[in-house]
Amino acid sequence: MDTKIVKKQQPKYINPYFGGILLGLLLLAAFFIAGRGLSASGAVKLLVVTVVDKVAPAHAEGNAYYSKFIPADGSSPLYNWLIFGAIGTFFGGMLSGAIFGRLKKLRVEHSPKISARTRLIAAGAGGILFGIGSQFGRGCSSGAALSGTASLSFGGLIVMALMFGIGYVFAWFFRKLWI
Amino acid sequence: MNKNYLFLAILMILLAAGLLLVPERQNYQQIKPEKLMWDITQTSRFVTVDQVAQMIIEGDPTLELIDIRPAKDFEAFSLTNAINIPLDSLMKPDYQDYLGIEDMNVVFYGNSDIKADQAWVISKRMGYNSIYVMQGGLNCWIRKIIQPVEPEESASQEEFDLYQFRKGACAFFTGTKVEAPDAGKTGIKVVKRKKGTAVAGGC
Amino acid sequence: MGPLIPQEIITGQWDFVIALLIGGAFGFILEASGFSSSRNIAGVFYGYNFVVLRVFFTAMIVAMVGLLYFSYFGWIDLDLVFVLPTYLNSMLFGGFLMGLGFVIGGFCPGTSYTAVAIGKIDGIVFATGFLIGVFLFAEGFPFYEDFYTANDLGNITIGEMFGISNEWIAFLFVVVAIVAFYVTWLIEKRVRKNMTEYKFE
């Protein structure tokens, strides 16, 4: 195999440590400016709250979880820092993809050992588990594990340790999905 | 490439180790000068000796009296259930537990206002809330509670009520027999204090 | 001085502009580091690609040490920085589910947004699943409301929990992270030698 071809196949990712330092400085900036870290799952939560509130307002009022996030002044839950952050994340990703040449037509990425269908089922199941888990954990990997631990929260440390730990525990059972 | 990583790793460890070497941050959350200025110019930090006497008599559980005079004076005479924290020891860590208790109203007193007021400013700077100063200090206490002066006959009913209260309080604190109060007036709980009563202050 | 928004040094509509910019930078860094690919991410569990661990731990120690220095220099009031409250039972369970979701789905919410942005269908499916998961949780909330708030430890920091200063905690994190970087570099080298079919997408 020609090494030149292998090189060409490797997409241009930035050095992970450089990316980590940038991300750390960004997190620091977020703490300095907003007093809170980065978040991804909060936006989806607010989106769900908004939709349920629109479709079935009485049901949303009666549920202690939805009603927690419906602003008392009647404004939309979508008019929130978290939503704008998530929109930014989407376009930031798109910009990077465009710059490094990864912004392409719709496709499924999967291990050669499994079909695209299997990959999509796994992705959906993983998403549902992650969705439920993030609400119990008070945030996802960015909100609880990364920002939480960086701001020295004990809860953040727990979520991070459990998330990676359980990932390793179950990795063997799902190895077909990846390798 | 590996050398660069080694350099970065050492740099990061040194930075983190630097955190261990810097002197410990102040534990006090100091308030801003503007805020302190505003608080100082308010008179709401003062409580009168009558209010303090009533709270002691009623056994108000939220009252925490702090005597800021030297220990010698404290032993000679102090108010009921007061704690002695001499002014110069106020910032000692041992005493911090007394100041920041939730739902407790700390009242400083000294011989006069001045030392107690200083204690108030220091505590305020250290970030404590719900702290007060007993106006007039113990001098005022003696003059008003222990040796109350009967008001003149032309005085208002309120002044007489206050006098009755003080007589009752005096009996409570000194153990002397109280004169039978006027008909319809019962000793201690007579005075229903209103805000801004003219007779309340005056020391 | 900081944090700026809780102290109302920055107010009004600028909030959302800043949120967009911070979010944008977040998405850019995630994508540029390779987090838009689930196979890159899942590599952390199989030893063939530790990019997640590298980026995640570097970001964490940089932010942690930086935050403590900021506090020391008086640039930021740590009391105003949000410390995630700890609800022990609920967070242990949440962490468990997320770990499982992570190894099955290969994304976390933030990275799935960037995967959607560059046209990955698996990213779209994961994000949709995530939305459904949040919905399911909220619908079932009355059944586990007590569990959700049980064992509330408040806004406790790691240092308070273990009775040592947070400066020491940060130092330990840095040491552990650097050791982890070295060990995983060795593992990755060995695993990749035996692996032929893995290529980046």
PDB file of N, CA and C in Angstrom, chain C residues 9-97:
ATOM      1  N   ILE C   9     -22.458  43.215  33.869  1.00  0.00           N
ATOM      2  CA  ILE C   9     -21.528  44.106  33.170  1.00  0.00           C
ATOM      3  C   ILE C   9     -21.855  44.070  31.679  1.00  0.00           C
ATOM      4  N   ILE C  10     -22.276  42.892  31.212  1.00  0.00           N
ATOM      5  CA  ILE C  10     -22.831  42.779  29.865  1.00  0.00           C
ATOM      6  C   ILE C  10     -24.318  42.502  30.036  1.00  0.00           C
ATOM      7  N   THR C  11     -25.149  43.244  29.360  1.00  0.00           N
ATOM      8  CA  THR C  11     -26.582  43.025  29.560  1.00  0.00           C
ATOM      9  C   THR C  11     -27.322  42.985  28.229  1.00  0.00           C
ATOM     10  N   GLY C  12     -28.575  42.633  28.339  1.00  0.00           N
ATOM     11  CA  GLY C  12     -29.521  42.747  27.232  1.00  0.00           C
ATOM     12  C   GLY C  12     -29.250  41.793  26.100  1.00  0.00           C
ATOM     13  N   GLN C  13     -29.400  42.274  24.902  1.00  0.00           N
ATOM     14  CA  GLN C  13     -29.380  41.412  23.728  1.00  0.00           C
ATOM     15  C   GLN C  13     -28.006  40.816  23.480  1.00  0.00           C
ATOM     16  N   TRP C  14     -26.962  41.420  24.044  1.00  0.00           N
ATOM     17  CA  TRP C  14     -25.610  40.896  23.804  1.00  0.00           C
ATOM     18  C   TRP C  14     -25.472  39.478  24.315  1.00  0.00           C
ATOM     19  N   ASP C  15     -26.234  39.127  25.328  1.00  0.00           N
ATOM     20  CA  ASP C  15     -26.249  37.752  25.825  1.00  0.00           C
ATOM     21  C   ASP C  15     -26.273  36.748  24.696  1.00  0.00           C
ATOM     22  N   PHE C  16     -27.243  36.953  23.802  1.00  0.00           N
ATOM     23  CA  PHE C  16     -27.509  35.935  22.792  1.00  0.00           C
ATOM     24  C   PHE C  16     -26.475  35.962  21.673  1.00  0.00           C
ATOM     25  N   VAL C  17     -25.954  37.143  21.396  1.00  0.00           N
ATOM     26  CA  VAL C  17     -24.871  37.220  20.415  1.00  0.00           C
ATOM     27  C   VAL C  17     -23.664  36.444  20.947  1.00  0.00           C
ATOM     28  N   ILE C  18     -23.374  36.657  22.210  1.00  0.00           N
ATOM     29  CA  ILE C  18     -22.230  35.965  22.816  1.00  0.00           C
ATOM     30  C   ILE C  18     -22.486  34.461  22.855  1.00  0.00           C
ATOM     31  N   ALA C  19     -23.732  34.089  23.184  1.00  0.00           N
ATOM     32  CA  ALA C  19     -24.069  32.657  23.190  1.00  0.00           C
ATOM     33  C   ALA C  19     -23.825  32.043  21.823  1.00  0.00           C
ATOM     34  N   LEU C  20     -24.230  32.758  20.780  1.00  0.00           N
ATOM     35  CA  LEU C  20     -24.004  32.270  19.407  1.00  0.00           C
ATOM     36  C   LEU C  20     -22.517  32.110  19.128  1.00  0.00           C
ATOM     37  N   LEU C  21     -21.722  33.111  19.524  1.00  0.00           N
ATOM     38  CA  LEU C  21     -20.283  33.065  19.240  1.00  0.00           C
ATOM     39  C   LEU C  21     -19.611  31.936  20.015  1.00  0.00           C
ATOM     40  N   ILE C  22     -19.941  31.818  21.299  1.00  0.00           N
ATOM     41  CA  ILE C  22     -19.327  30.752  22.093  1.00  0.00           C
ATOM     42  C   ILE C  22     -19.758  29.390  21.541  1.00  0.00           C
ATOM     43  N   GLY C  23     -21.046  29.256  21.250  1.00  0.00           N
ATOM     44  CA  GLY C  23     -21.536  28.013  20.659  1.00  0.00           C
ATOM     45  C   GLY C  23     -20.842  27.717  19.345  1.00  0.00           C
ATOM     46  N   GLY C  24     -20.663  28.744  18.541  1.00  0.00           N
ATOM     47  CA  GLY C  24     -20.007  28.572  17.240  1.00  0.00           C
ATOM     48  C   GLY C  24     -18.581  28.078  17.394  1.00  0.00           C
ATOM     49  N   ALA C  25     -17.853  28.698  18.317  1.00  0.00           N
ATOM     50  CA  ALA C  25     -16.473  28.267  18.546  1.00  0.00           C
ATOM     51  C   ALA C  25     -16.451  26.829  19.058  1.00  0.00           C
ATOM     52  N   PHE C  26     -17.414  26.496  19.900  1.00  0.00           N
ATOM     53  CA  PHE C  26     -17.520  25.134  20.438  1.00  0.00           C
ATOM     54  C   PHE C  26     -17.699  24.132  19.298  1.00  0.00           C
ATOM     55  N   GLY C  27     -18.667  24.418  18.423  1.00  0.00           N
ATOM     56  CA  GLY C  27     -18.923  23.525  17.297  1.00  0.00           C
ATOM     57  C   GLY C  27     -17.707  23.400  16.394  1.00  0.00           C
ATOM     58  N   PHE C  28     -17.039  24.524  16.152  1.00  0.00           N
ATOM     59  CA  PHE C  28     -15.867  24.512  15.271  1.00  0.00           C
ATOM     60  C   PHE C  28     -14.773  23.621  15.855  1.00  0.00           C
ATOM     61  N   ILE C  29     -14.497  23.799  17.136  1.00  0.00           N
ATOM     62  CA  ILE C  29     -13.426  23.012  17.758  1.00  0.00           C
ATOM     63  C   ILE C  29     -13.782  21.521  17.767  1.00  0.00           C
ATOM     64  N   LEU C  30     -15.046  21.210  18.074  1.00  0.00           N
ATOM     65  CA  LEU C  30     -15.455  19.801  18.086  1.00  0.00           C
ATOM     66  C   LEU C  30     -15.260  19.175  16.714  1.00  0.00           C
ATOM     67  N   GLU C  31     -15.737  19.864  15.697  1.00  0.00           N
ATOM     68  CA  GLU C  31     -15.648  19.302  14.346  1.00  0.00           C
ATOM     69  C   GLU C  31     -14.198  19.204  13.902  1.00  0.00           C
ATOM     70  N   ALA C  32     -13.447  20.283  14.133  1.00  0.00           N
ATOM     71  CA  ALA C  32     -12.055  20.304  13.670  1.00  0.00           C
ATOM     72  C   ALA C  32     -11.217  19.241  14.370  1.00  0.00           C
ATOM     73  N   SER C  33     -11.597  18.859  15.612  1.00  0.00           N
ATOM     74  CA  SER C  33     -10.846  17.827  16.318  1.00  0.00           C
ATOM     75  C   SER C  33     -11.237  16.425  15.879  1.00  0.00           C
ATOM     76  N   GLY C  34     -12.309  16.323  15.095  1.00  0.00           N
ATOM     77  CA  GLY C  34     -12.706  15.014  14.593  1.00  0.00           C
ATOM     78  C   GLY C  34     -13.865  14.385  15.340  1.00  0.00           C
ATOM     79  N   PHE C  35     -14.613  15.203  16.095  1.00  0.00           N
ATOM     80  CA  PHE C  35     -15.727  14.653  16.865  1.00  0.00           C
ATOM     81  C   PHE C  35     -17.008  14.511  16.049  1.00  0.00           C
ATOM     82  N   SER C  36     -16.954  14.878  14.765  1.00  0.00           N
ATOM     83  CA  SER C  36     -18.153  14.676  13.956  1.00  0.00           C
ATOM     84  C   SER C  36     -18.209  13.254  13.431  1.00  0.00           C
ATOM     85  N   SER C  37     -17.181  12.473  13.745  1.00  0.00           N
ATOM     86  CA  SER C  37     -17.157  11.068  13.324  1.00  0.00           C
ATOM     87  C   SER C  37     -17.320  10.165  14.531  1.00  0.00           C
ATOM     88  N   SER C  38     -18.373   9.339  14.501  1.00  0.00           N
ATOM     89  CA  SER C  38     -18.635   8.475  15.655  1.00  0.00           C
ATOM     90  C   SER C  38     -17.554   7.415  15.807  1.00  0.00           C
ATOM     91  N   ARG C  39     -16.946   7.031  14.705  1.00  0.00           N
ATOM     92  CA  ARG C  39     -15.907   5.994  14.810  1.00  0.00           C
ATOM     93  C   ARG C  39     -14.657   6.543  15.493  1.00  0.00           C
ATOM     94  N   ASN C  40     -14.371   7.822  15.266  1.00  0.00           N
ATOM     95  CA  ASN C  40     -13.268   8.448  16.007  1.00  0.00           C
ATOM     96  C   ASN C  40     -13.563   8.447  17.495  1.00  0.00           C
ATOM     97  N   ILE C  41     -14.802   8.824  17.813  1.00  0.00           N
ATOM     98  CA  ILE C  41     -15.169   8.954  19.223  1.00  0.00           C
ATOM     99  C   ILE C  41     -15.133   7.599  19.917  1.00  0.00           C
ATOM    100  N   ALA C  42     -15.777   6.604  19.289  1.00  0.00           N
ATOM    101  CA  ALA C  42     -15.867   5.290  19.930  1.00  0.00           C
ATOM    102  C   ALA C  42     -14.502   4.639  20.064  1.00  0.00           C
ATOM    103  N   GLY C  43     -13.531   5.127  19.312  1.00  0.00           N
ATOM    104  CA  GLY C  43     -12.182   4.563  19.391  1.00  0.00           C
ATOM    105  C   GLY C  43     -11.617   4.593  20.790  1.00  0.00           C
ATOM    106  N   VAL C  44     -12.101   5.514  21.602  1.00  0.00           N
ATOM    107  CA  VAL C  44     -11.581   5.631  22.962  1.00  0.00           C
ATOM    108  C   VAL C  44     -11.871   4.364  23.762  1.00  0.00           C
ATOM    109  N   PHE C  45     -12.950   3.641  23.398  1.00  0.00           N
ATOM    110  CA  PHE C  45     -13.308   2.433  24.151  1.00  0.00           C
ATOM    111  C   PHE C  45     -12.575   1.193  23.645  1.00  0.00           C
ATOM    112  N   TYR C  46     -11.984   1.276  22.486  1.00  0.00           N
ATOM    113  CA  TYR C  46     -11.330   0.100  21.903  1.00  0.00           C
ATOM    114  C   TYR C  46      -9.841   0.305  21.688  1.00  0.00           C
ATOM    115  N   GLY C  47      -9.376   1.488  22.038  1.00  0.00           N
ATOM    116  CA  GLY C  47      -7.934   1.691  22.025  1.00  0.00           C
ATOM    117  C   GLY C  47      -7.343   2.078  20.696  1.00  0.00           C
ATOM    118  N   TYR C  48      -8.181   2.278  19.671  1.00  0.00           N
ATOM    119  CA  TYR C  48      -7.568   2.632  18.388  1.00  0.00           C
ATOM    120  C   TYR C  48      -7.539   4.125  18.119  1.00  0.00           C
ATOM    121  N   ASN C  49      -8.267   4.886  18.920  1.00  0.00           N
ATOM    122  CA  ASN C  49      -8.232   6.336  18.730  1.00  0.00           C
ATOM    123  C   ASN C  49      -8.643   7.037  20.025  1.00  0.00           C
ATOM    124  N   PHE C  50      -7.684   7.693  20.641  1.00  0.00           N
ATOM    125  CA  PHE C  50      -7.962   8.320  21.935  1.00  0.00           C
ATOM    126  C   PHE C  50      -8.202   9.825  21.823  1.00  0.00           C
ATOM    127  N   VAL C  51      -8.671  10.253  20.663  1.00  0.00           N
ATOM    128  CA  VAL C  51      -8.828  11.697  20.466  1.00  0.00           C
ATOM    129  C   VAL C  51      -9.789  12.296  21.496  1.00  0.00           C
ATOM    130  N   VAL C  52     -10.841  11.550  21.855  1.00  0.00           N
ATOM    131  CA  VAL C  52     -11.803  12.059  22.836  1.00  0.00           C
ATOM    132  C   VAL C  52     -11.111  12.343  24.156  1.00  0.00           C
ATOM    133  N   LEU C  53     -10.367  11.361  24.618  1.00  0.00           N
ATOM    134  CA  LEU C  53      -9.675  11.515  25.892  1.00  0.00           C
ATOM    135  C   LEU C  53      -8.704  12.684  25.852  1.00  0.00           C
ATOM    136  N   ARG C  54      -7.987  12.822  24.732  1.00  0.00           N
ATOM    137  CA  ARG C  54      -6.990  13.899  24.637  1.00  0.00           C
ATOM    138  C   ARG C  54      -7.654  15.265  24.693  1.00  0.00           C
ATOM    139  N   VAL C  55      -8.642  15.453  23.829  1.00  0.00           N
ATOM    140  CA  VAL C  55      -9.287  16.772  23.773  1.00  0.00           C
ATOM    141  C   VAL C  55     -10.004  17.064  25.088  1.00  0.00           C
ATOM    142  N   PHE C  56     -10.747  16.061  25.550  1.00  0.00           N
ATOM    143  CA  PHE C  56     -11.570  16.248  26.746  1.00  0.00           C
ATOM    144  C   PHE C  56     -10.717  16.579  27.965  1.00  0.00           C
ATOM    145  N   PHE C  57      -9.689  15.785  28.205  1.00  0.00           N
ATOM    146  CA  PHE C  57      -8.881  16.004  29.400  1.00  0.00           C
ATOM    147  C   PHE C  57      -8.040  17.270  29.293  1.00  0.00           C
ATOM    148  N   THR C  58      -7.517  17.558  28.081  1.00  0.00           N
ATOM    149  CA  THR C  58      -6.741  18.792  27.946  1.00  0.00           C
ATOM    150  C   THR C  58      -7.633  19.993  28.237  1.00  0.00           C
ATOM    151  N   ALA C  59      -8.841  19.986  27.652  1.00  0.00           N
ATOM    152  CA  ALA C  59      -9.747  21.107  27.872  1.00  0.00           C
ATOM    153  C   ALA C  59     -10.063  21.237  29.356  1.00  0.00           C
ATOM    154  N   MET C  60     -10.286  20.106  30.000  1.00  0.00           N
ATOM    155  CA  MET C  60     -10.686  20.150  31.397  1.00  0.00           C
ATOM    156  C   MET C  60      -9.584  20.725  32.278  1.00  0.00           C
ATOM    157  N   ILE C  61      -8.351  20.258  32.098  1.00  0.00           N
ATOM    158  CA  ILE C  61      -7.291  20.752  32.989  1.00  0.00           C
ATOM    159  C   ILE C  61      -6.960  22.208  32.678  1.00  0.00           C
ATOM    160  N   VAL C  62      -7.017  22.592  31.401  1.00  0.00           N
ATOM    161  CA  VAL C  62      -6.744  23.991  31.067  1.00  0.00           C
ATOM    162  C   VAL C  62      -7.788  24.901  31.723  1.00  0.00           C
ATOM    163  N   ALA C  63      -9.058  24.524  31.588  1.00  0.00           N
ATOM    164  CA  ALA C  63     -10.118  25.360  32.153  1.00  0.00           C
ATOM    165  C   ALA C  63     -10.067  25.367  33.677  1.00  0.00           C
ATOM    166  N   MET C  64      -9.774  24.206  34.253  1.00  0.00           N
ATOM    167  CA  MET C  64      -9.761  24.093  35.714  1.00  0.00           C
ATOM    168  C   MET C  64      -8.649  24.931  36.329  1.00  0.00           C
ATOM    169  N   VAL C  65      -7.444  24.753  35.794  1.00  0.00           N
ATOM    170  CA  VAL C  65      -6.306  25.514  36.316  1.00  0.00           C
ATOM    171  C   VAL C  65      -6.504  27.000  36.022  1.00  0.00           C
ATOM    172  N   GLY C  66      -6.994  27.300  34.824  1.00  0.00           N
ATOM    173  CA  GLY C  66      -7.234  28.699  34.462  1.00  0.00           C
ATOM    174  C   GLY C  66      -8.243  29.351  35.386  1.00  0.00           C
ATOM    175  N   LEU C  67      -9.283  28.636  35.700  1.00  0.00           N
ATOM    176  CA  LEU C  67     -10.337  29.181  36.561  1.00  0.00           C
ATOM    177  C   LEU C  67      -9.783  29.521  37.946  1.00  0.00           C
ATOM    178  N   LEU C  68      -8.940  28.639  38.465  1.00  0.00           N
ATOM    179  CA  LEU C  68      -8.382  28.884  39.800  1.00  0.00           C
ATOM    180  C   LEU C  68      -7.415  30.068  39.770  1.00  0.00           C
ATOM    181  N   TYR C  69      -6.648  30.198  38.654  1.00  0.00           N
ATOM    182  CA  TYR C  69      -5.770  31.371  38.542  1.00  0.00           C
ATOM    183  C   TYR C  69      -6.589  32.654  38.413  1.00  0.00           C
ATOM    184  N   PHE C  70      -7.626  32.595  37.617  1.00  0.00           N
ATOM    185  CA  PHE C  70      -8.506  33.765  37.463  1.00  0.00           C
ATOM    186  C   PHE C  70      -9.038  34.197  38.822  1.00  0.00           C
ATOM    187  N   SER C  71      -9.425  33.201  39.604  1.00  0.00           N
ATOM    188  CA  SER C  71      -9.966  33.505  40.932  1.00  0.00           C
ATOM    189  C   SER C  71      -8.876  34.119  41.805  1.00  0.00           C
ATOM    190  N   TYR C  72      -7.661  33.565  41.700  1.00  0.00           N
ATOM    191  CA  TYR C  72      -6.562  34.060  42.528  1.00  0.00           C
ATOM    192  C   TYR C  72      -6.227  35.507  42.188  1.00  0.00           C
ATOM    193  N   PHE C  73      -6.248  35.821  40.896  1.00  0.00           N
ATOM    194  CA  PHE C  73      -5.940  37.194  40.484  1.00  0.00           C
ATOM    195  C   PHE C  73      -7.127  38.136  40.693  1.00  0.00           C
ATOM    196  N   GLY C  74      -8.238  37.587  41.153  1.00  0.00           N
ATOM    197  CA  GLY C  74      -9.406  38.426  41.401  1.00  0.00           C
ATOM    198  C   GLY C  74     -10.159  38.795  40.147  1.00  0.00           C
ATOM    199  N   TRP C  75      -9.944  38.065  39.049  1.00  0.00           N
ATOM    200  CA  TRP C  75     -10.635  38.395  37.799  1.00  0.00           C
ATOM    201  C   TRP C  75     -12.026  37.797  37.757  1.00  0.00           C
ATOM    202  N   ILE C  76     -12.216  36.759  38.533  1.00  0.00           N
ATOM    203  CA  ILE C  76     -13.518  36.098  38.485  1.00  0.00           C
ATOM    204  C   ILE C  76     -13.935  35.730  39.903  1.00  0.00           C
ATOM    205  N   ASP C  77     -15.224  35.924  40.174  1.00  0.00           N
ATOM    206  CA  ASP C  77     -15.755  35.597  41.487  1.00  0.00           C
ATOM    207  C   ASP C  77     -16.330  34.184  41.417  1.00  0.00           C
ATOM    208  N   LEU C  78     -15.585  33.235  42.004  1.00  0.00           N
ATOM    209  CA  LEU C  78     -15.978  31.831  41.859  1.00  0.00           C
ATOM    210  C   LEU C  78     -17.349  31.552  42.465  1.00  0.00           C
ATOM    211  N   ASP C  79     -17.772  32.390  43.410  1.00  0.00           N
ATOM    212  CA  ASP C  79     -19.091  32.169  44.007  1.00  0.00           C
ATOM    213  C   ASP C  79     -20.212  32.399  43.006  1.00  0.00           C
ATOM    214  N   LEU C  80     -19.906  33.167  41.955  1.00  0.00           N
ATOM    215  CA  LEU C  80     -20.934  33.443  40.956  1.00  0.00           C
ATOM    216  C   LEU C  80     -20.870  32.469  39.786  1.00  0.00           C
ATOM    217  N   VAL C  81     -19.802  31.648  39.758  1.00  0.00           N
ATOM    218  CA  VAL C  81     -19.718  30.653  38.695  1.00  0.00           C
ATOM    219  C   VAL C  81     -20.595  29.461  39.085  1.00  0.00           C
ATOM    220  N   PHE C  82     -21.382  29.033  38.128  1.00  0.00           N
ATOM    221  CA  PHE C  82     -22.341  27.961  38.374  1.00  0.00           C
ATOM    222  C   PHE C  82     -21.625  26.653  38.696  1.00  0.00           C
ATOM    223  N   VAL C  83     -21.833  26.142  39.890  1.00  0.00           N
ATOM    224  CA  VAL C  83     -21.326  24.806  40.223  1.00  0.00           C
ATOM    225  C   VAL C  83     -22.508  23.860  40.171  1.00  0.00           C
ATOM    226  N   LEU C  84     -22.419  22.923  39.250  1.00  0.00           N
ATOM    227  CA  LEU C  84     -23.505  21.971  39.061  1.00  0.00           C
ATOM    228  C   LEU C  84     -23.861  21.311  40.391  1.00  0.00           C
ATOM    229  N   PRO C  85     -25.137  21.369  40.804  1.00  0.00           N
ATOM    230  CA  PRO C  85     -25.500  20.709  42.056  1.00  0.00           C
ATOM    231  C   PRO C  85     -25.410  19.194  41.926  1.00  0.00           C
ATOM    232  N   THR C  86     -25.156  18.524  43.033  1.00  0.00           N
ATOM    233  CA  THR C  86     -24.973  17.070  43.011  1.00  0.00           C
ATOM    234  C   THR C  86     -26.190  16.375  43.620  1.00  0.00           C
ATOM    235  N   TYR C  87     -26.891  15.620  42.798  1.00  0.00           N
ATOM    236  CA  TYR C  87     -27.941  14.734  43.292  1.00  0.00           C
ATOM    237  C   TYR C  87     -27.443  13.320  43.054  1.00  0.00           C
ATOM    238  N   LEU C  88     -26.902  12.720  44.102  1.00  0.00           N
ATOM    239  CA  LEU C  88     -26.077  11.531  43.944  1.00  0.00           C
ATOM    240  C   LEU C  88     -26.769  10.406  43.164  1.00  0.00           C
ATOM    241  N   ASN C  89     -27.938   9.957  43.639  1.00  0.00           N
ATOM    242  CA  ASN C  89     -28.585   8.792  43.028  1.00  0.00           C
ATOM    243  C   ASN C  89     -28.889   9.034  41.560  1.00  0.00           C
ATOM    244  N   SER C  90     -29.538  10.174  41.328  1.00  0.00           N
ATOM    245  CA  SER C  90     -29.972  10.494  39.978  1.00  0.00           C
ATOM    246  C   SER C  90     -28.784  10.625  39.023  1.00  0.00           C
ATOM    247  N   MET C  91     -27.683  11.219  39.511  1.00  0.00           N
ATOM    248  CA  MET C  91     -26.539  11.431  38.626  1.00  0.00           C
ATOM    249  C   MET C  91     -25.790  10.138  38.352  1.00  0.00           C
ATOM    250  N   LEU C  92     -25.758   9.253  39.351  1.00  0.00           N
ATOM    251  CA  LEU C  92     -25.132   7.959  39.104  1.00  0.00           C
ATOM    252  C   LEU C  92     -25.907   7.211  38.017  1.00  0.00           C
ATOM    253  N   PHE C  93     -27.226   7.220  38.146  1.00  0.00           N
ATOM    254  CA  PHE C  93     -28.058   6.544  37.155  1.00  0.00           C
ATOM    255  C   PHE C  93     -27.919   7.217  35.787  1.00  0.00           C
ATOM    256  N   GLY C  94     -27.942   8.551  35.776  1.00  0.00           N
ATOM    257  CA  GLY C  94     -27.794   9.300  34.517  1.00  0.00           C
ATOM    258  C   GLY C  94     -26.468   8.993  33.851  1.00  0.00           C
ATOM    259  N   GLY C  95     -25.402   8.969  34.650  1.00  0.00           N
ATOM    260  CA  GLY C  95     -24.083   8.660  34.099  1.00  0.00           C
ATOM    261  C   GLY C  95     -24.056   7.262  33.503  1.00  0.00           C
ATOM    262  N   PHE C  96     -24.727   6.321  34.174  1.00  0.00           N
ATOM    263  CA  PHE C  96     -24.799   4.944  33.682  1.00  0.00           C
ATOM    264  C   PHE C  96     -25.468   4.900  32.306  1.00  0.00           C
ATOM    265  N   LEU C  97     -26.657   5.535  32.212  1.00  0.00           N
ATOM    266  CA  LEU C  97     -27.377   5.516  30.938  1.00  0.00           C
ATOM    267  C   LEU C  97     -26.565   6.202  29.843  1.00  0.00           C
TER     268      LEU C  97
END
